[in-house]
Amino acid sequence: MKNKYHYKILPLILIGLISFTGCRGQTESGKQFLTPEKEIPLPNVKGRIDHIDIDIKGQVAYIAALGNNTLEIVDLKAGKVTGTITGLDEPQGVAYIAKHQEIFIANGGAGECGFYNALTLKKTGSIKFNDDADDVRYDADADKIYVGYGSGGIAIIDAASHKQTGNILLPAHPESFQLDAKTNKLWVNLPGSGMIGVADLKQLKLTAKWSKMFPRSNFPMAYDEAQHRVIVGYRLPAKLVIYNSETGQEIFSASMAGDADDLYWDRNSKEIFISGGGGEVNIFKQAGNTTYKQIADIKTRSGARTSLLVPELHVFLIAARTEGEKQATLLVYKIKP
């Protein structure tokens, strides 16, 4: 995402020293939450890194290297980059479409979104928006792609035909958003307007606006479908806030990692994973109906704020951009059972 509003593989023991600086993923009575599994170099990747998606069956990660104008394809089992799509224009959002074996890439520069064959990496189609195509969600059941773009919109695209089938107008550029096809609702962070928007997916329009003067800069978002909760991360100041998804009522809030770009809800463990650009991962666990307890504060690496939780593989992926003599790297952590 564009932040417009402010803003050599190492041995395992060295990974622990560099990535965890003493705690190696342990807090709360020494309990291990994340175990460093491997560091995968991203050769020649410079600048910011944005969103990540994955082919779970093939265990292949797709990393939008925004500042490098490339998409990096990483084989997690082999532990190396196996392909690169070049010639992109500030790639931000990415989605792997298993049904069609295609990769969808949203470019922030010119606003073009491209479809690529996941095996040959050849371009198979594209669709153009005004500018700043950003975060992406794929609804596998409906075979629909949702992409935030421009100064205020979320487009709906048919994944099979590559054609736009709908549009939701918004008062500001959308950052992270979540949708629930069962309730036909979509929640979207609108930091430029200081609010969270709620849209009806049948009417394709906003039906509620949850405004908040403070905190500000709401970028990452997750959704707890079972308990009807929207989980939001703010940057000014760094704060985790959980809302009732039906009413917008605040349920819980707490300080969290700074400069967070991604956060995730694991419905099985009832834990929230937050990656912060300052070099830390926070884990919160639900302790009661409306209470959550921070159970881990794990040191990673400065600039490692983009992440992906993959419960199916029991891994947490974090992309760290190049900083000084440290090259860009995909950090792979195993999650405790």
Tab-separated table of C-alpha atoms in Angstrom:
chain	number	residue	atom	x	y	z
A	1	MET	CA	0.000	0.000	0.000
A	2	LYS	CA	1.188	3.511	-0.615
A	3	ASN	CA	1.666	5.265	2.700
A	4	LYS	CA	0.396	8.692	1.644
A	5	TYR	CA	-0.876	9.974	4.940
A	6	HIS	CA	2.434	10.462	6.937
A	7	TYR	CA	4.390	8.858	6.706
A	8	LYS	CA	23.519	-15.707	1.787
A	9	ILE	CA	21.177	-17.857	3.902
A	10	LEU	CA	22.404	-17.966	7.531
A	11	PRO	CA	22.613	-20.956	9.836
A	12	LEU	CA	19.660	-21.469	12.127
A	13	ILE	CA	21.539	-20.336	15.219
A	14	LEU	CA	22.343	-16.990	13.602
A	15	ILE	CA	18.750	-16.579	12.529
A	16	GLY	CA	17.814	-16.854	16.199
A	17	LEU	CA	20.395	-14.262	17.242
A	18	ILE	CA	19.505	-11.749	14.520
A	19	SER	CA	15.781	-12.236	14.355
A	20	PHE	CA	14.959	-12.666	18.003
A	21	THR	CA	17.705	-10.819	19.874
A	22	GLY	CA	17.622	-12.791	23.052
A	23	CYS	CA	14.044	-14.053	23.363
A	24	ARG	CA	13.891	-16.299	20.253
A	25	GLY	CA	10.118	-16.018	20.160
A	26	GLN	CA	9.501	-16.632	23.820
A	27	THR	CA	7.511	-14.715	26.398
A	28	GLU	CA	4.962	-15.694	29.042
A	29	SER	CA	7.048	-18.031	31.192
A	30	GLY	CA	9.406	-18.965	28.379
A	31	LYS	CA	6.727	-20.516	26.209
A	32	GLN	CA	7.756	-20.811	22.544
A	33	PHE	CA	5.310	-19.171	20.119
A	34	LEU	CA	7.319	-18.798	16.912
A	35	THR	CA	10.319	-20.914	15.919
A	36	PRO	CA	12.616	-19.557	13.187
A	37	GLU	CA	12.601	-22.129	10.389
A	38	LYS	CA	14.547	-20.466	7.596
A	39	GLU	CA	15.561	-17.204	5.990
A	40	ILE	CA	15.072	-17.063	2.227
A	41	PRO	CA	17.086	-14.344	0.451
A	42	LEU	CA	15.317	-12.173	-2.110
A	43	PRO	CA	18.283	-11.355	-4.397
A	44	ASN	CA	18.405	-7.927	-6.040
A	45	VAL	CA	15.183	-6.779	-4.376
A	46	LYS	CA	15.443	-3.148	-3.302
A	47	GLY	CA	12.958	-0.770	-1.694
A	48	ARG	CA	9.638	-1.373	0.014
A	49	ILE	CA	7.837	-4.693	0.022
A	50	ASP	CA	4.069	-4.845	0.129
A	51	HIS	CA	1.524	-7.670	0.294
A	52	ILE	CA	2.057	-11.447	0.181
A	53	ASP	CA	-0.170	-14.336	-0.915
A	54	ILE	CA	0.389	-18.068	-1.193
A	55	ASP	CA	-0.382	-21.193	-3.176
A	56	ILE	CA	-0.995	-23.441	-0.169
A	57	LYS	CA	-0.924	-26.731	-2.098
A	58	GLY	CA	2.337	-25.906	-3.862
A	59	GLN	CA	3.759	-24.000	-0.858
A	60	VAL	CA	4.724	-21.106	-3.096
A	61	ALA	CA	4.639	-17.513	-1.811
A	62	TYR	CA	4.049	-14.481	-4.036
A	63	ILE	CA	5.623	-11.260	-2.770
A	64	ALA	CA	4.805	-7.811	-4.172
A	65	ALA	CA	8.172	-6.012	-4.222
A	66	LEU	CA	6.734	-2.524	-4.620
A	67	GLY	CA	10.001	-0.582	-4.650
A	68	ASN	CA	11.599	-3.081	-7.028
A	69	ASN	CA	8.674	-3.169	-9.504
A	70	THR	CA	8.663	-6.966	-9.416
A	71	LEU	CA	6.689	-9.908	-8.069
A	72	GLU	CA	8.947	-12.452	-6.393
A	73	ILE	CA	7.926	-16.119	-6.486
A	74	VAL	CA	9.346	-18.117	-3.566
A	75	ASP	CA	9.296	-21.909	-3.163
A	76	LEU	CA	9.031	-22.405	0.599
A	77	LYS	CA	10.084	-26.060	0.487
A	78	ALA	CA	13.149	-25.397	-1.666
A	79	GLY	CA	13.882	-22.205	0.241
A	80	LYS	CA	14.615	-20.039	-2.769
A	81	VAL	CA	13.221	-17.638	-5.329
A	82	THR	CA	12.137	-19.634	-8.371
A	83	GLY	CA	10.772	-16.861	-10.572
A	84	THR	CA	10.250	-13.131	-10.951
A	85	ILE	CA	7.683	-11.093	-12.867
A	86	THR	CA	9.357	-7.860	-13.971
A	87	GLY	CA	8.161	-4.633	-15.588
A	88	LEU	CA	5.498	-3.916	-12.979
A	89	ASP	CA	4.560	-0.441	-11.730
A	90	GLU	CA	4.660	-0.357	-7.923
A	91	PRO	CA	2.950	-3.700	-7.290
A	92	GLN	CA	0.990	-3.647	-4.048
A	93	GLY	CA	-1.771	-6.266	-3.861
A	94	VAL	CA	-1.461	-9.878	-4.984
A	95	ALA	CA	-3.784	-12.875	-5.011
A	96	TYR	CA	-3.205	-16.448	-6.105
A	97	ILE	CA	-6.326	-17.768	-7.878
A	98	ALA	CA	-6.073	-21.543	-7.478
A	99	LYS	CA	-9.171	-22.298	-9.547
A	100	HIS	CA	-7.628	-20.735	-12.651
A	101	GLN	CA	-3.936	-21.190	-11.739
A	102	GLU	CA	-3.433	-17.463	-12.140
A	103	ILE	CA	-1.781	-14.671	-10.182
A	104	PHE	CA	-3.566	-11.336	-9.884
A	105	ILE	CA	-1.329	-8.293	-9.301
A	106	ALA	CA	-2.560	-4.782	-8.448
A	107	ASN	CA	-0.154	-1.997	-9.464
A	108	GLY	CA	-0.180	1.237	-7.490
A	109	GLY	CA	1.616	3.347	-10.091
A	110	ALA	CA	-0.640	3.450	-13.135
A	111	GLY	CA	-3.501	1.524	-11.541
A	112	GLU	CA	-3.304	-1.465	-13.872
A	113	CYS	CA	-4.191	-4.920	-12.548
A	114	GLY	CA	-2.718	-7.869	-14.395
A	115	PHE	CA	-3.511	-11.581	-14.605
A	116	TYR	CA	-0.580	-13.986	-15.036
A	117	ASN	CA	-0.405	-17.717	-15.653
A	118	ALA	CA	1.063	-19.168	-12.450
A	119	LEU	CA	3.067	-21.810	-14.347
A	120	THR	CA	4.465	-19.833	-17.287
A	121	LEU	CA	4.265	-16.347	-15.677
A	122	LYS	CA	2.903	-15.065	-18.985
A	123	LYS	CA	0.339	-12.261	-18.853
A	124	THR	CA	-3.187	-13.457	-19.620
A	125	GLY	CA	-5.220	-10.291	-19.135
A	126	SER	CA	-5.477	-6.900	-17.485
A	127	ILE	CA	-7.913	-4.311	-16.245
A	128	LYS	CA	-7.138	-0.626	-15.724
A	129	PHE	CA	-8.187	1.747	-12.945
A	130	ASN	CA	-7.397	5.442	-12.566
A	131	ASP	CA	-4.429	4.891	-10.249
A	132	ASP	CA	-3.188	3.350	-7.022
A	133	ALA	CA	-4.614	-0.181	-7.244
A	134	ASP	CA	-3.830	-1.557	-3.803
A	135	ASP	CA	-5.095	-4.285	-1.486
A	136	VAL	CA	-6.779	-7.390	-2.920
A	137	ARG	CA	-9.190	-10.034	-1.625
A	138	TYR	CA	-10.382	-13.169	-3.449
A	139	ASP	CA	-13.732	-14.795	-2.674
A	140	ALA	CA	-13.137	-18.371	-3.847
A	141	ASP	CA	-16.772	-19.451	-3.442
A	142	ALA	CA	-18.059	-16.674	-5.714
A	143	ASP	CA	-14.894	-16.604	-7.854
A	144	LYS	CA	-14.709	-12.834	-7.410
A	145	ILE	CA	-11.742	-10.531	-6.877
A	146	TYR	CA	-12.061	-7.326	-4.839
A	147	VAL	CA	-9.442	-4.617	-5.290
A	148	GLY	CA	-9.173	-1.204	-3.625
A	149	TYR	CA	-8.022	1.624	-5.855
A	150	GLY	CA	-7.671	5.352	-6.482
A	151	SER	CA	-9.046	8.136	-4.350
A	152	GLY	CA	-11.989	6.009	-3.259
A	153	GLY	CA	-13.244	2.743	-4.698
A	154	ILE	CA	-13.354	-1.038	-4.453
A	155	ALA	CA	-13.843	-2.819	-7.763
A	156	ILE	CA	-15.344	-6.288	-8.099
A	157	ILE	CA	-13.909	-8.472	-10.863
A	158	ASP	CA	-15.045	-11.829	-12.232
A	159	ALA	CA	-11.947	-14.009	-11.943
A	160	ALA	CA	-12.911	-16.231	-14.882
A	161	SER	CA	-13.662	-13.536	-17.481
A	162	HIS	CA	-11.264	-10.867	-16.109
A	163	LYS	CA	-14.137	-8.377	-16.383
A	164	GLN	CA	-15.277	-5.821	-13.816
A	165	THR	CA	-18.782	-6.588	-12.577
A	166	GLY	CA	-19.265	-4.012	-9.832
A	167	ASN	CA	-17.908	-1.013	-7.952
A	168	ILE	CA	-18.235	0.471	-4.469
A	169	LEU	CA	-17.560	4.207	-4.227
A	170	LEU	CA	-15.722	5.413	-1.133
A	171	PRO	CA	-14.847	8.852	0.316
A	172	ALA	CA	-11.094	8.115	0.458
A	173	HIS	CA	-8.431	5.654	-0.681
A	174	PRO	CA	-9.084	2.201	0.795
A	175	GLU	CA	-6.424	0.364	2.728
A	176	SER	CA	-7.010	-3.094	4.206
A	177	PHE	CA	-10.553	-4.466	3.982
A	178	GLN	CA	-12.408	-7.659	4.885
A	179	LEU	CA	-15.633	-9.154	3.573
A	180	ASP	CA	-18.233	-11.626	4.747
A	181	ALA	CA	-20.228	-13.144	1.894
A	182	LYS	CA	-22.691	-14.721	4.333
A	183	THR	CA	-23.821	-11.346	5.676
A	184	ASN	CA	-23.100	-9.497	2.397
A	185	LYS	CA	-20.934	-6.975	4.222
A	186	LEU	CA	-17.526	-5.457	3.653
A	187	TRP	CA	-15.485	-3.419	6.158
A	188	VAL	CA	-12.743	-1.106	4.908
A	189	ASN	CA	-10.105	1.100	6.509
A	190	LEU	CA	-10.273	4.680	5.207
A	191	PRO	CA	-7.398	6.460	7.003
A	192	GLY	CA	-7.643	9.509	4.760
A	193	SER	CA	-11.134	10.158	6.152
A	194	GLY	CA	-10.448	8.978	9.701
A	195	MET	CA	-13.005	6.200	9.543
A	196	ILE	CA	-13.953	2.603	8.888
A	197	GLY	CA	-16.554	2.161	6.173
A	198	VAL	CA	-19.182	-0.582	6.089
A	199	ALA	CA	-20.529	-1.543	2.668
A	200	ASP	CA	-23.466	-3.674	1.561
A	201	LEU	CA	-22.298	-6.129	-1.116
A	202	LYS	CA	-25.744	-6.382	-2.693
A	203	GLN	CA	-26.395	-2.659	-2.874
A	204	LEU	CA	-22.700	-1.930	-3.596
A	205	LYS	CA	-22.647	1.153	-1.402
A	206	LEU	CA	-21.594	2.328	2.046
A	207	THR	CA	-24.268	1.847	4.665
A	208	ALA	CA	-22.306	2.982	7.748
A	209	LYS	CA	-19.275	5.067	8.667
A	210	TRP	CA	-17.446	4.554	11.944
A	211	SER	CA	-15.568	7.815	12.456
A	212	LYS	CA	-12.779	8.213	14.987
A	213	MET	CA	-10.681	11.313	15.624
A	214	PHE	CA	-8.141	9.402	17.669
A	215	PRO	CA	-6.259	7.115	17.143
A	216	ARG	CA	-5.527	7.718	13.443
A	217	SER	CA	-3.972	5.960	10.455
A	218	ASN	CA	-5.893	2.688	10.466
A	219	PHE	CA	-4.102	0.446	7.947
A	220	PRO	CA	-4.244	-3.309	8.760
A	221	MET	CA	-7.515	-5.132	9.429
A	222	ALA	CA	-8.667	-8.682	10.224
A	223	TYR	CA	-12.103	-10.232	10.720
A	224	ASP	CA	-13.420	-12.715	13.280
A	225	GLU	CA	-16.417	-14.172	11.478
A	226	ALA	CA	-17.633	-16.436	14.293
A	227	GLN	CA	-17.784	-13.674	16.901
A	228	HIS	CA	-18.665	-10.852	14.490
A	229	ARG	CA	-15.646	-8.687	15.235
A	230	VAL	CA	-13.499	-6.366	13.139
A	231	ILE	CA	-9.889	-6.139	14.313
A	232	VAL	CA	-8.057	-2.936	13.350
A	233	GLY	CA	-4.510	-1.703	13.752
A	234	TYR	CA	-3.791	2.042	14.089
A	235	ARG	CA	-0.411	3.742	13.739
A	236	LEU	CA	-0.982	7.108	15.439
A	237	PRO	CA	-0.559	6.035	18.151
A	238	ALA	CA	0.112	2.316	17.683
A	239	LYS	CA	-3.086	0.744	18.990
A	240	LEU	CA	-5.108	-2.426	18.501
A	241	VAL	CA	-8.877	-1.848	18.531
A	242	ILE	CA	-11.562	-4.531	18.234
A	243	TYR	CA	-15.099	-3.579	17.181
A	244	ASN	CA	-18.461	-5.309	17.066
A	245	SER	CA	-18.843	-5.786	13.306
A	246	GLU	CA	-22.595	-5.243	13.425
A	247	THR	CA	-22.748	-2.085	15.522
A	248	GLY	CA	-19.283	-0.540	15.400
A	249	GLN	CA	-19.103	-0.567	19.203
A	250	GLU	CA	-15.570	-0.735	20.573
A	251	ILE	CA	-15.004	-3.983	22.484
A	252	PHE	CA	-11.310	-3.868	23.329
A	253	SER	CA	-8.191	-1.740	22.821
A	254	ALA	CA	-4.514	-2.001	23.717
A	255	SER	CA	-1.118	-0.673	22.668
A	256	MET	CA	0.593	-2.719	19.985
A	257	ALA	CA	3.660	-2.868	17.695
A	258	GLY	CA	4.387	0.343	15.810
A	259	ASP	CA	4.238	0.838	12.044
A	260	ALA	CA	2.087	-2.272	11.559
A	261	ASP	CA	1.189	-3.175	7.985
A	262	ASP	CA	-0.499	-6.529	8.552
A	263	LEU	CA	-2.436	-8.298	11.291
A	264	TYR	CA	-4.280	-11.613	11.342
A	265	TRP	CA	-6.864	-13.481	13.406
A	266	ASP	CA	-6.319	-17.229	13.877
A	267	ARG	CA	-9.759	-18.626	14.642
A	268	ASN	CA	-8.395	-21.965	15.873
A	269	SER	CA	-5.978	-20.627	18.470
A	270	LYS	CA	-7.992	-17.417	19.009
A	271	GLU	CA	-4.824	-15.387	18.570
A	272	ILE	CA	-4.023	-12.120	16.782
A	273	PHE	CA	-0.667	-11.825	14.998
A	274	ILE	CA	0.680	-8.309	14.313
A	275	SER	CA	3.868	-7.465	12.381
A	276	GLY	CA	5.422	-4.053	13.026
A	277	GLY	CA	8.004	-2.210	10.951
A	278	GLY	CA	9.987	-1.347	14.066
A	279	GLY	CA	11.091	-4.977	14.173
A	280	GLU	CA	8.646	-6.914	16.326
A	281	VAL	CA	5.709	-9.291	16.222
A	282	ASN	CA	2.969	-9.005	18.848
A	283	ILE	CA	0.668	-11.913	19.617
A	284	PHE	CA	-2.575	-11.341	21.518
A	285	LYS	CA	-4.754	-14.200	22.745
A	286	GLN	CA	-8.444	-13.984	23.569
A	287	ALA	CA	-8.720	-14.448	27.327
A	288	GLY	CA	-12.449	-13.871	27.813
A	289	ASN	CA	-15.542	-12.821	25.936
A	290	THR	CA	-14.343	-9.259	25.501
A	291	THR	CA	-10.759	-9.444	26.756
A	292	TYR	CA	-7.491	-10.159	24.972
A	293	LYS	CA	-4.043	-10.586	26.513
A	294	GLN	CA	-0.702	-9.889	24.874
A	295	ILE	CA	1.249	-13.127	25.216
A	296	ALA	CA	4.291	-12.407	23.039
A	297	ASP	CA	6.484	-9.544	21.880
A	298	ILE	CA	8.991	-11.110	19.508
A	299	LYS	CA	11.928	-9.218	18.024
A	300	THR	CA	12.376	-9.617	14.272
A	301	ARG	CA	14.172	-7.027	12.135
A	302	SER	CA	13.717	-3.366	11.310
A	303	GLY	CA	11.515	-2.902	8.237
A	304	ALA	CA	9.927	-6.360	8.537
A	305	ARG	CA	6.334	-5.183	8.631
A	306	THR	CA	4.680	-7.104	5.761
A	307	SER	CA	3.491	-10.572	6.711
A	308	LEU	CA	1.174	-13.493	5.989
A	309	LEU	CA	-0.306	-15.965	8.451
A	310	VAL	CA	-0.803	-19.424	6.910
A	311	PRO	CA	-2.637	-21.580	9.494
A	312	GLU	CA	-2.905	-24.496	7.054
A	313	LEU	CA	0.895	-24.823	6.994
A	314	HIS	CA	1.426	-23.604	10.576
A	315	VAL	CA	3.775	-20.865	9.384
A	316	PHE	CA	4.048	-17.105	9.694
A	317	LEU	CA	5.846	-15.350	6.834
A	318	ILE	CA	7.457	-11.928	7.202
A	319	ALA	CA	9.090	-9.993	4.353
A	320	ALA	CA	11.989	-7.776	5.392
A	321	ARG	CA	13.149	-5.091	2.984
A	322	THR	CA	16.795	-4.297	2.253
A	323	GLU	CA	18.303	-2.150	5.006
A	324	GLY	CA	21.969	-1.162	4.921
A	325	GLU	CA	24.020	-4.300	4.326
A	326	LYS	CA	21.097	-6.591	5.104
A	327	GLN	CA	19.470	-7.835	1.915
A	328	ALA	CA	15.753	-8.330	1.448
A	329	THR	CA	14.651	-11.611	3.011
A	330	LEU	CA	11.578	-13.751	3.560
A	331	LEU	CA	11.582	-14.874	7.179
A	332	VAL	CA	9.762	-18.172	7.759
A	333	TYR	CA	8.588	-18.979	11.296
A	334	LYS	CA	6.893	-22.120	12.530
A	335	ILE	CA	3.880	-21.530	14.759
A	336	LYS	CA	3.561	-23.557	17.955
A	337	PRO	CA	0.948	-26.362	17.748
